[in-house]
PDB file of C-alpha atoms in Angstrom:
ATOM      1  CA  UNK A 205      10.392  23.635  26.286  1.00 56.00           C
ATOM      2  CA  UNK A 206       9.124  20.571  24.427  1.00 68.00           C
ATOM      3  CA  UNK A 207      11.791  17.858  24.232  1.00 72.00           C
ATOM      4  CA  UNK A 208      12.187  15.346  21.375  1.00 76.00           C
ATOM      5  CA  UNK A 209      11.301  11.701  21.844  1.00 78.00           C
ATOM      6  CA  UNK A 210      14.033  10.461  19.511  1.00 71.00           C
ATOM      7  CA  UNK A 211      16.259   9.363  22.356  1.00 65.00           C
ATOM      8  CA  UNK A 212      16.907   5.699  21.517  1.00 76.00           C
ATOM      9  CA  UNK A 213      20.332   6.590  20.158  1.00 84.00           C
ATOM     10  CA  UNK A 214      22.709   9.482  20.739  1.00 89.00           C
ATOM     11  CA  UNK A 215      21.154  12.796  19.720  1.00 89.00           C
ATOM     12  CA  UNK A 216      23.838  14.694  17.819  1.00 88.00           C
ATOM     13  CA  UNK A 217      21.844  17.917  17.490  1.00 88.00           C
ATOM     14  CA  UNK A 218      18.227  19.013  17.227  1.00 89.00           C
ATOM     15  CA  UNK A 219      16.062  22.121  16.986  1.00 88.00           C
ATOM     16  CA  UNK A 220      12.407  23.025  17.028  1.00 88.00           C
ATOM     17  CA  UNK A 221      10.393  24.321  14.094  1.00 84.00           C
ATOM     18  CA  UNK A 222       6.702  25.236  14.140  1.00 79.00           C
ATOM     19  CA  UNK A 223       5.028  22.334  16.000  1.00 83.00           C
ATOM     20  CA  UNK A 224       7.792  19.968  14.899  1.00 90.00           C
ATOM     21  CA  UNK A 225      11.153  18.791  16.218  1.00 92.00           C
ATOM     22  CA  UNK A 226      14.024  18.006  13.853  1.00 93.00           C
ATOM     23  CA  UNK A 227      17.333  16.356  14.615  1.00 92.00           C
ATOM     24  CA  UNK A 228      19.998  13.801  13.825  1.00 91.00           C
ATOM     25  CA  UNK A 229      20.584  10.647  15.820  1.00 92.00           C
ATOM     26  CA  UNK A 230      23.419   8.149  15.845  1.00 92.00           C
ATOM     27  CA  UNK A 231      22.926   4.495  16.808  1.00 93.00           C
ATOM     28  CA  UNK A 232      25.697   2.120  17.846  1.00 93.00           C
ATOM     29  CA  UNK A 233      26.264  -1.031  15.752  1.00 93.00           C
ATOM     30  CA  UNK A 234      23.755  -3.694  16.733  1.00 94.00           C
ATOM     31  CA  UNK A 235      21.663  -1.330  18.873  1.00 94.00           C
ATOM     32  CA  UNK A 236      18.221  -2.769  19.575  1.00 93.00           C
ATOM     33  CA  UNK A 237      14.999  -1.947  21.403  1.00 93.00           C
ATOM     34  CA  UNK A 238      12.070  -4.181  22.265  1.00 93.00           C
ATOM     35  CA  UNK A 239       8.412  -3.488  21.617  1.00 93.00           C
ATOM     36  CA  UNK A 240       7.566   0.177  22.181  1.00 91.00           C
ATOM     37  CA  UNK A 241       5.561   3.079  20.783  1.00 91.00           C
ATOM     38  CA  UNK A 242       6.160   6.818  20.469  1.00 87.00           C
ATOM     39  CA  UNK A 243       3.737   9.548  21.426  1.00 88.00           C
ATOM     40  CA  UNK A 244       4.392  11.609  18.290  1.00 91.00           C
ATOM     41  CA  UNK A 245       4.291  10.716  14.623  1.00 92.00           C
ATOM     42  CA  UNK A 246       7.751  10.784  13.083  1.00 93.00           C
ATOM     43  CA  UNK A 247       9.584  10.605   9.784  1.00 93.00           C
ATOM     44  CA  UNK A 248      13.057   9.035   9.525  1.00 91.00           C
ATOM     45  CA  UNK A 249      15.563   9.476   6.727  1.00 90.00           C
ATOM     46  CA  UNK A 250      18.368   6.920   7.073  1.00 88.00           C
ATOM     47  CA  UNK A 251      21.592   8.701   6.209  1.00 85.00           C
ATOM     48  CA  UNK A 252      23.877   5.764   6.903  1.00 85.00           C
ATOM     49  CA  UNK A 253      23.492   2.180   8.035  1.00 86.00           C
ATOM     50  CA  UNK A 254      20.151   0.454   8.437  1.00 88.00           C
ATOM     51  CA  UNK A 255      17.951  -1.610  10.714  1.00 92.00           C
ATOM     52  CA  UNK A 256      15.412  -4.412  10.798  1.00 93.00           C
ATOM     53  CA  UNK A 257      11.998  -3.406  12.102  1.00 93.00           C
ATOM     54  CA  UNK A 258       9.476  -5.882  13.503  1.00 94.00           C
ATOM     55  CA  UNK A 259       5.781  -4.992  13.365  1.00 92.00           C
ATOM     56  CA  UNK A 260       3.762  -7.814  14.884  1.00 89.00           C
ATOM     57  CA  UNK A 261       4.875 -10.995  13.129  1.00 89.00           C
ATOM     58  CA  UNK A 262       6.243  -9.122  10.098  1.00 91.00           C
ATOM     59  CA  UNK A 263       9.778  -7.805   9.629  1.00 91.00           C
ATOM     60  CA  UNK A 264      11.026  -5.192   7.197  1.00 89.00           C
ATOM     61  CA  UNK A 265      14.482  -3.945   6.259  1.00 87.00           C
ATOM     62  CA  UNK A 266      15.101  -0.195   6.337  1.00 87.00           C
ATOM     63  CA  UNK A 267      18.321   0.462   4.430  1.00 83.00           C
ATOM     64  CA  UNK A 268      20.465   3.548   3.937  1.00 78.00           C
ATOM     65  CA  UNK A 269      18.643   6.387   2.153  1.00 79.00           C
ATOM     66  CA  UNK A 270      15.229   4.882   2.911  1.00 84.00           C
ATOM     67  CA  UNK A 271      12.432   6.991   4.381  1.00 90.00           C
ATOM     68  CA  UNK A 272      10.088   5.591   7.021  1.00 92.00           C
ATOM     69  CA  UNK A 273       6.971   7.179   8.518  1.00 93.00           C
ATOM     70  CA  UNK A 274       5.633   6.022  11.865  1.00 92.00           C
ATOM     71  CA  UNK A 275       2.261   7.312  13.113  1.00 91.00           C
ATOM     72  CA  UNK A 276       1.720   8.191  16.760  1.00 89.00           C
ATOM     73  CA  UNK A 277       1.248   5.052  18.848  1.00 90.00           C
ATOM     74  CA  UNK A 278       2.866   2.777  16.251  1.00 89.00           C
ATOM     75  CA  UNK A 279       4.140  -0.323  18.096  1.00 93.00           C
ATOM     76  CA  UNK A 280       7.342  -1.870  16.842  1.00 94.00           C
ATOM     77  CA  UNK A 281      10.778  -3.148  17.792  1.00 94.00           C
ATOM     78  CA  UNK A 282      14.048  -2.848  15.900  1.00 94.00           C
ATOM     79  CA  UNK A 283      17.646  -3.969  15.654  1.00 94.00           C
ATOM     80  CA  UNK A 284      20.349  -1.984  13.851  1.00 94.00           C
ATOM     81  CA  UNK A 285      22.818  -3.661  11.519  1.00 91.00           C
ATOM     82  CA  UNK A 286      26.427  -4.213  12.555  1.00 91.00           C
ATOM     83  CA  UNK A 287      27.631  -0.765  11.523  1.00 88.00           C
ATOM     84  CA  UNK A 288      26.870   2.610  13.067  1.00 89.00           C
ATOM     85  CA  UNK A 289      23.587   4.103  11.895  1.00 91.00           C
ATOM     86  CA  UNK A 290      22.721   7.775  11.494  1.00 90.00           C
ATOM     87  CA  UNK A 291      19.260   9.173  10.820  1.00 91.00           C
ATOM     88  CA  UNK A 292      17.635  12.550  10.223  1.00 92.00           C
ATOM     89  CA  UNK A 293      14.328  12.561  12.092  1.00 93.00           C
ATOM     90  CA  UNK A 294      11.255  14.794  12.223  1.00 94.00           C
ATOM     91  CA  UNK A 295       8.690  14.522  15.024  1.00 93.00           C
ATOM     92  CA  UNK A 296       5.292  15.984  14.163  1.00 92.00           C
ATOM     93  CA  UNK A 297       3.057  17.469  16.821  1.00 89.00           C
ATOM     94  CA  UNK A 298      -0.707  17.250  16.416  1.00 87.00           C
ATOM     95  CA  UNK A 299      -1.288  20.504  14.449  1.00 85.00           C
ATOM     96  CA  UNK A 300       0.512  18.979  11.462  1.00 84.00           C
ATOM     97  CA  UNK A 301      -1.595  15.839  11.559  1.00 84.00           C
ATOM     98  CA  UNK A 302      -4.785  17.887  11.858  1.00 83.00           C
ATOM     99  CA  UNK A 303      -4.265  18.965   8.231  1.00 76.00           C
ATOM    100  CA  UNK A 304      -4.523  15.317   7.196  1.00 79.00           C
ATOM    101  CA  UNK A 305      -7.474  14.507   9.457  1.00 81.00           C
ATOM    102  CA  UNK A 306      -9.391  17.490   8.050  1.00 78.00           C
ATOM    103  CA  UNK A 307      -8.950  15.907   4.609  1.00 74.00           C
ATOM    104  CA  UNK A 308     -10.113  12.515   5.881  1.00 80.00           C
ATOM    105  CA  UNK A 309      -6.642  10.959   5.611  1.00 83.00           C
ATOM    106  CA  UNK A 310      -5.273   8.589   8.271  1.00 84.00           C
ATOM    107  CA  UNK A 311      -1.470   8.241   8.223  1.00 88.00           C
ATOM    108  CA  UNK A 312      -0.109   4.718   8.532  1.00 89.00           C
ATOM    109  CA  UNK A 313       3.282   3.143   8.974  1.00 90.00           C
ATOM    110  CA  UNK A 314       5.004   3.277   5.596  1.00 88.00           C
ATOM    111  CA  UNK A 315       8.448   2.612   4.176  1.00 85.00           C
ATOM    112  CA  UNK A 316       8.623   4.946   1.195  1.00 83.00           C
ATOM    113  CA  UNK A 317      10.552   4.438  -2.029  1.00 70.00           C
ATOM    114  CA  UNK A 318       9.059   7.577  -3.578  1.00 72.00           C
ATOM    115  CA  UNK A 319      11.882   9.674  -5.032  1.00 72.00           C
ATOM    116  CA  UNK A 320       9.873  12.874  -4.494  1.00 76.00           C
ATOM    117  CA  UNK A 321       9.957  12.311  -0.735  1.00 84.00           C
ATOM    118  CA  UNK A 322      13.686  11.633  -0.852  1.00 81.00           C
ATOM    119  CA  UNK A 323      14.237  14.920  -2.654  1.00 79.00           C
ATOM    120  CA  UNK A 324      12.005  16.822  -0.195  1.00 85.00           C
ATOM    121  CA  UNK A 325      13.729  15.241   2.805  1.00 87.00           C
ATOM    122  CA  UNK A 326      17.095  16.237   1.337  1.00 81.00           C
ATOM    123  CA  UNK A 327      15.945  19.846   0.916  1.00 81.00           C
ATOM    124  CA  UNK A 328      14.579  19.814   4.465  1.00 88.00           C
ATOM    125  CA  UNK A 329      17.964  18.649   5.763  1.00 85.00           C
ATOM    126  CA  UNK A 330      19.635  21.563   3.956  1.00 79.00           C
ATOM    127  CA  UNK A 331      17.275  24.124   5.504  1.00 81.00           C
ATOM    128  CA  UNK A 332      17.685  22.508   8.907  1.00 85.00           C
ATOM    129  CA  UNK A 333      21.399  23.165   8.583  1.00 79.00           C
ATOM    130  CA  UNK A 334      20.911  26.825   7.640  1.00 73.00           C
ATOM    131  CA  UNK A 335      18.311  27.573  10.338  1.00 63.00           C
ATOM    132  CA  UNK A 336      18.082  31.351   9.824  1.00 63.00           C
ATOM    133  CA  UNK A 337      14.875  33.403  10.025  1.00 59.00           C
ATOM    134  CA  UNK A 338      13.994  32.771   6.387  1.00 67.00           C
ATOM    135  CA  UNK A 339      14.626  29.034   6.605  1.00 73.00           C
ATOM    136  CA  UNK A 340      11.878  28.628   9.216  1.00 77.00           C
ATOM    137  CA  UNK A 341       9.244  29.430   6.607  1.00 74.00           C
ATOM    138  CA  UNK A 342      10.909  27.114   4.091  1.00 80.00           C
ATOM    139  CA  UNK A 343      10.973  24.317   6.681  1.00 86.00           C
ATOM    140  CA  UNK A 344       7.247  24.729   7.354  1.00 84.00           C
ATOM    141  CA  UNK A 345       6.504  24.640   3.623  1.00 81.00           C
ATOM    142  CA  UNK A 346       8.628  21.528   3.127  1.00 86.00           C
ATOM    143  CA  UNK A 347       6.950  19.743   6.037  1.00 88.00           C
ATOM    144  CA  UNK A 348       3.550  20.445   4.501  1.00 83.00           C
ATOM    145  CA  UNK A 349       4.767  19.250   1.106  1.00 84.00           C
ATOM    146  CA  UNK A 350       6.172  16.063   2.626  1.00 88.00           C
ATOM    147  CA  UNK A 351       2.874  15.256   4.335  1.00 87.00           C
ATOM    148  CA  UNK A 352       0.923  16.127   1.187  1.00 83.00           C
ATOM    149  CA  UNK A 353       3.104  13.807  -0.898  1.00 83.00           C
ATOM    150  CA  UNK A 354       2.791  10.993   1.627  1.00 85.00           C
ATOM    151  CA  UNK A 355      -0.969  11.501   1.845  1.00 84.00           C
ATOM    152  CA  UNK A 356      -1.305  10.528  -1.836  1.00 77.00           C
ATOM    153  CA  UNK A 357      -0.159   7.072  -0.773  1.00 77.00           C
ATOM    154  CA  UNK A 358      -2.339   6.941   2.340  1.00 82.00           C
ATOM    155  CA  UNK A 359      -5.444   8.071   0.479  1.00 74.00           C
ATOM    156  CA  UNK A 360      -4.960   5.336  -2.101  1.00 61.00           C
ATOM    157  CA  UNK A 361      -4.290   7.766  -4.943  1.00 49.00           C
ATOM    158  CA  UNK A 362      -0.881   6.275  -5.641  1.00 44.00           C
ATOM    159  CA  UNK A 363      -1.860   2.614  -5.406  1.00 45.00           C
ATOM    160  CA  UNK A 364      -0.867   0.949  -8.659  1.00 57.00           C
ATOM    161  CA  UNK A 365      -0.097  -2.585  -9.665  1.00 75.00           C
ATOM    162  CA  UNK A 366       3.601  -3.005 -10.351  1.00 83.00           C
ATOM    163  CA  UNK A 367       5.702  -5.998 -11.393  1.00 89.00           C
ATOM    164  CA  UNK A 368       7.311  -7.976  -8.569  1.00 88.00           C
ATOM    165  CA  UNK A 369      10.782  -7.545 -10.077  1.00 92.00           C
ATOM    166  CA  UNK A 370      10.664  -3.744  -9.806  1.00 91.00           C
ATOM    167  CA  UNK A 371      11.545  -3.824  -6.103  1.00 90.00           C
ATOM    168  CA  UNK A 372      14.614  -5.965  -6.879  1.00 91.00           C
ATOM    169  CA  UNK A 373      15.768  -3.476  -9.482  1.00 92.00           C
ATOM    170  CA  UNK A 374      15.353  -0.576  -7.087  1.00 91.00           C
ATOM    171  CA  UNK A 375      17.254  -2.403  -4.333  1.00 90.00           C
ATOM    172  CA  UNK A 376      20.093  -2.998  -6.774  1.00 92.00           C
ATOM    173  CA  UNK A 377      20.212   0.696  -7.729  1.00 91.00           C
ATOM    174  CA  UNK A 378      20.188   1.764  -4.069  1.00 91.00           C
ATOM    175  CA  UNK A 379      22.903  -0.731  -3.120  1.00 90.00           C
ATOM    176  CA  UNK A 380      25.223   0.120  -6.025  1.00 92.00           C
ATOM    177  CA  UNK A 381      24.478   3.771  -6.817  1.00 92.00           C
ATOM    178  CA  UNK A 382      28.146   4.810  -6.767  1.00 92.00           C
ATOM    179  CA  UNK A 383      28.995   2.304  -9.495  1.00 90.00           C
ATOM    180  CA  UNK A 384      28.709   2.625 -13.273  1.00 86.00           C
ATOM    181  CA  UNK A 385      25.504   0.617 -13.475  1.00 86.00           C
ATOM    182  CA  UNK A 386      24.222  -0.345 -16.905  1.00 87.00           C
ATOM    183  CA  UNK A 387      20.617  -0.858 -17.863  1.00 87.00           C
ATOM    184  CA  UNK A 388      21.605  -4.330 -19.019  1.00 88.00           C
ATOM    185  CA  UNK A 389      22.739  -5.189 -15.480  1.00 90.00           C
ATOM    186  CA  UNK A 390      19.370  -4.194 -14.065  1.00 92.00           C
ATOM    187  CA  UNK A 391      17.532  -6.045 -16.805  1.00 91.00           C
ATOM    188  CA  UNK A 392      19.495  -9.191 -15.971  1.00 92.00           C
ATOM    189  CA  UNK A 393      18.413  -8.848 -12.330  1.00 91.00           C
ATOM    190  CA  UNK A 394      14.782  -8.413 -13.402  1.00 91.00           C
ATOM    191  CA  UNK A 395      15.017 -11.031 -16.166  1.00 92.00           C
ATOM    192  CA  UNK A 396      13.160  -8.779 -18.593  1.00 89.00           C
ATOM    193  CA  UNK A 397      14.150  -6.641 -21.574  1.00 88.00           C
ATOM    194  CA  UNK A 398      16.092  -3.412 -20.755  1.00 87.00           C
ATOM    195  CA  UNK A 399      13.473  -1.275 -22.502  1.00 82.00           C
ATOM    196  CA  UNK A 400      10.767  -2.814 -20.293  1.00 85.00           C
ATOM    197  CA  UNK A 401      12.846  -2.053 -17.181  1.00 88.00           C
ATOM    198  CA  UNK A 402      13.259   1.605 -18.153  1.00 87.00           C
ATOM    199  CA  UNK A 403       9.596   2.117 -19.040  1.00 83.00           C
ATOM    200  CA  UNK A 404       8.194   0.318 -15.995  1.00 86.00           C
ATOM    201  CA  UNK A 405      10.546   2.092 -13.585  1.00 87.00           C
ATOM    202  CA  UNK A 406       9.500   5.515 -14.820  1.00 80.00           C
ATOM    203  CA  UNK A 407       5.803   4.584 -14.862  1.00 80.00           C
ATOM    204  CA  UNK A 408       5.768   3.262 -11.291  1.00 82.00           C
ATOM    205  CA  UNK A 409       8.425   5.440  -9.646  1.00 80.00           C
ATOM    206  CA  UNK A 410       7.762   8.729 -11.427  1.00 76.00           C
ATOM    207  CA  UNK A 411      11.364   9.257 -12.559  1.00 77.00           C
ATOM    208  CA  UNK A 412      14.046   7.580 -14.613  1.00 80.00           C
ATOM    209  CA  UNK A 413      16.608   5.203 -13.152  1.00 87.00           C
ATOM    210  CA  UNK A 414      19.302   7.769 -13.904  1.00 84.00           C
ATOM    211  CA  UNK A 415      17.439  10.450 -11.949  1.00 83.00           C
ATOM    212  CA  UNK A 416      17.172   8.163  -8.920  1.00 85.00           C
ATOM    213  CA  UNK A 417      20.874   7.391  -9.215  1.00 88.00           C
ATOM    214  CA  UNK A 418      21.707  11.104  -9.119  1.00 87.00           C
ATOM    215  CA  UNK A 419      19.401  11.685  -6.138  1.00 85.00           C
ATOM    216  CA  UNK A 420      21.038   8.875  -4.194  1.00 89.00           C
ATOM    217  CA  UNK A 421      24.498  10.241  -4.936  1.00 91.00           C
ATOM    218  CA  UNK A 422      23.581  13.771  -3.878  1.00 90.00           C
ATOM    219  CA  UNK A 423      21.883  12.557  -0.698  1.00 86.00           C
ATOM    220  CA  UNK A 424      25.035  10.635   0.180  1.00 89.00           C
ATOM    221  CA  UNK A 425      27.125  13.685  -0.681  1.00 91.00           C
ATOM    222  CA  UNK A 426      25.148  15.818   1.771  1.00 87.00           C
ATOM    223  CA  UNK A 427      25.958  13.383   4.546  1.00 85.00           C
ATOM    224  CA  UNK A 428      29.647  13.069   3.666  1.00 89.00           C
ATOM    225  CA  UNK A 429      30.136  16.835   3.313  1.00 89.00           C
ATOM    226  CA  UNK A 430      29.189  17.226   6.964  1.00 81.00           C
ATOM    227  CA  UNK A 431      31.227  14.251   8.200  1.00 81.00           C
ATOM    228  CA  UNK A 432      34.241  13.832   5.933  1.00 82.00           C
ATOM    229  CA  UNK A 433      37.242  16.064   5.234  1.00 85.00           C
ATOM    230  CA  UNK A 434      37.734  14.548   1.792  1.00 90.00           C
ATOM    231  CA  UNK A 435      38.300  17.038  -1.015  1.00 94.00           C
ATOM    232  CA  UNK A 436      35.415  17.764  -3.370  1.00 95.00           C
ATOM    233  CA  UNK A 437      37.360  16.156  -6.199  1.00 95.00           C
ATOM    234  CA  UNK A 438      37.791  12.917  -4.239  1.00 95.00           C
ATOM    235  CA  UNK A 439      34.144  12.927  -3.117  1.00 94.00           C
ATOM    236  CA  UNK A 440      33.068  13.323  -6.732  1.00 94.00           C
ATOM    237  CA  UNK A 441      35.046  10.251  -7.774  1.00 94.00           C
ATOM    238  CA  UNK A 442      33.947   8.180  -4.759  1.00 94.00           C
ATOM    239  CA  UNK A 443      30.292   8.943  -5.505  1.00 93.00           C
ATOM    240  CA  UNK A 444      30.537   7.918  -9.148  1.00 92.00           C
ATOM    241  CA  UNK A 445      30.732  11.327 -10.854  1.00 92.00           C
ATOM    242  CA  UNK A 446      33.149  11.758 -13.733  1.00 88.00           C
ATOM    243  CA  UNK A 447      34.813  14.804 -12.136  1.00 91.00           C
ATOM    244  CA  UNK A 448      34.323  17.627  -9.628  1.00 93.00           C
ATOM    245  CA  UNK A 449      32.683  19.880 -12.201  1.00 93.00           C
ATOM    246  CA  UNK A 450      29.914  17.386 -12.920  1.00 90.00           C
ATOM    247  CA  UNK A 451      29.446  16.816  -9.181  1.00 93.00           C
ATOM    248  CA  UNK A 452      29.168  20.555  -8.468  1.00 93.00           C
ATOM    249  CA  UNK A 453      26.666  21.183 -11.274  1.00 90.00           C
ATOM    250  CA  UNK A 454      24.437  18.288 -10.207  1.00 89.00           C
ATOM    251  CA  UNK A 455      24.632  19.214  -6.528  1.00 90.00           C
ATOM    252  CA  UNK A 456      23.735  22.859  -7.183  1.00 88.00           C
ATOM    253  CA  UNK A 457      20.840  21.918  -9.460  1.00 84.00           C
ATOM    254  CA  UNK A 458      19.324  19.617  -6.813  1.00 83.00           C
ATOM    255  CA  UNK A 459      19.988  21.580  -3.613  1.00 81.00           C
ATOM    256  CA  UNK A 460      20.299  25.193  -4.730  1.00 79.00           C
ATOM    257  CA  UNK A 461      23.868  25.603  -3.472  1.00 84.00           C
ATOM    258  CA  UNK A 462      27.364  24.356  -4.278  1.00 91.00           C
ATOM    259  CA  UNK A 463      28.982  21.512  -2.300  1.00 92.00           C
ATOM    260  CA  UNK A 464      31.495  23.980  -0.865  1.00 92.00           C
ATOM    261  CA  UNK A 465      28.703  26.263   0.381  1.00 88.00           C
ATOM    262  CA  UNK A 466      26.771  23.320   1.816  1.00 86.00           C
ATOM    263  CA  UNK A 467      29.864  22.179   3.755  1.00 87.00           C
ATOM    264  CA  UNK A 468      30.342  25.717   5.034  1.00 83.00           C
ATOM    265  CA  UNK A 469      26.718  25.859   6.235  1.00 76.00           C
ATOM    266  CA  UNK A 470      27.085  22.590   8.158  1.00 74.00           C
ATOM    267  CA  UNK A 471      30.386  23.669   9.692  1.00 72.00           C
ATOM    268  CA  UNK A 472      28.952  26.974  10.915  1.00 68.00           C
ATOM    269  CA  UNK A 473      25.545  25.801  12.115  1.00 58.00           C
ATOM    270  CA  UNK A 474      25.872  22.263  13.510  1.00 58.00           C
TER     271      UNK A 474
END
């Protein structure tokens, strides 16, 4: 049986899908590894914590809820931050990459901020937790959709000039997504008019700031539902929702199931 390569940390659980391996890994605070490369291409969704990656002379921060793609043979080193890190990882075997090569697309190392990929990765994590006969087909479809979405970036179709301050605004949203952020706060960070912030964010990220905020909260909820025994009412408040009802409606709209059902799935399957 093919074994996963994601063995730098402690593998919590993993399973095979069609020509792909999916699993969750936990890294100790401060864990590090020198220059190395992996045989398979892989996609990482940081569920908690973060790390600094070094590629040649360049370094890049990969924070919680970020998505990173690493092609086969990608050489890098990393060091985790001083808190435990947990990641959901997919390793792609060659048949998946053949779809891209047939289209003349060469995957490259990429740290994605695309909200569509975050949503797809979240849905993939849900199906990974269910893992029944029907979910296998859904997993395959989601993997194809993830690669198709990423390929828009690799083919140059998504290359657009964007203002330098946009990255600062997004970092602020990602760092403070459980708070009651105001558009004025983000505009002050960007030093531009609030209307300009809202328009530019939607134009370059493909969704509103509020939509990203909800996605970040639901992604965090998915992680906490599998790890924490907090009540749904308390989770709702901790994540910035006004009450449990709002949390449940948003969660069901984005994942297709209620928070209670999602917690039940994780408890039974993982």
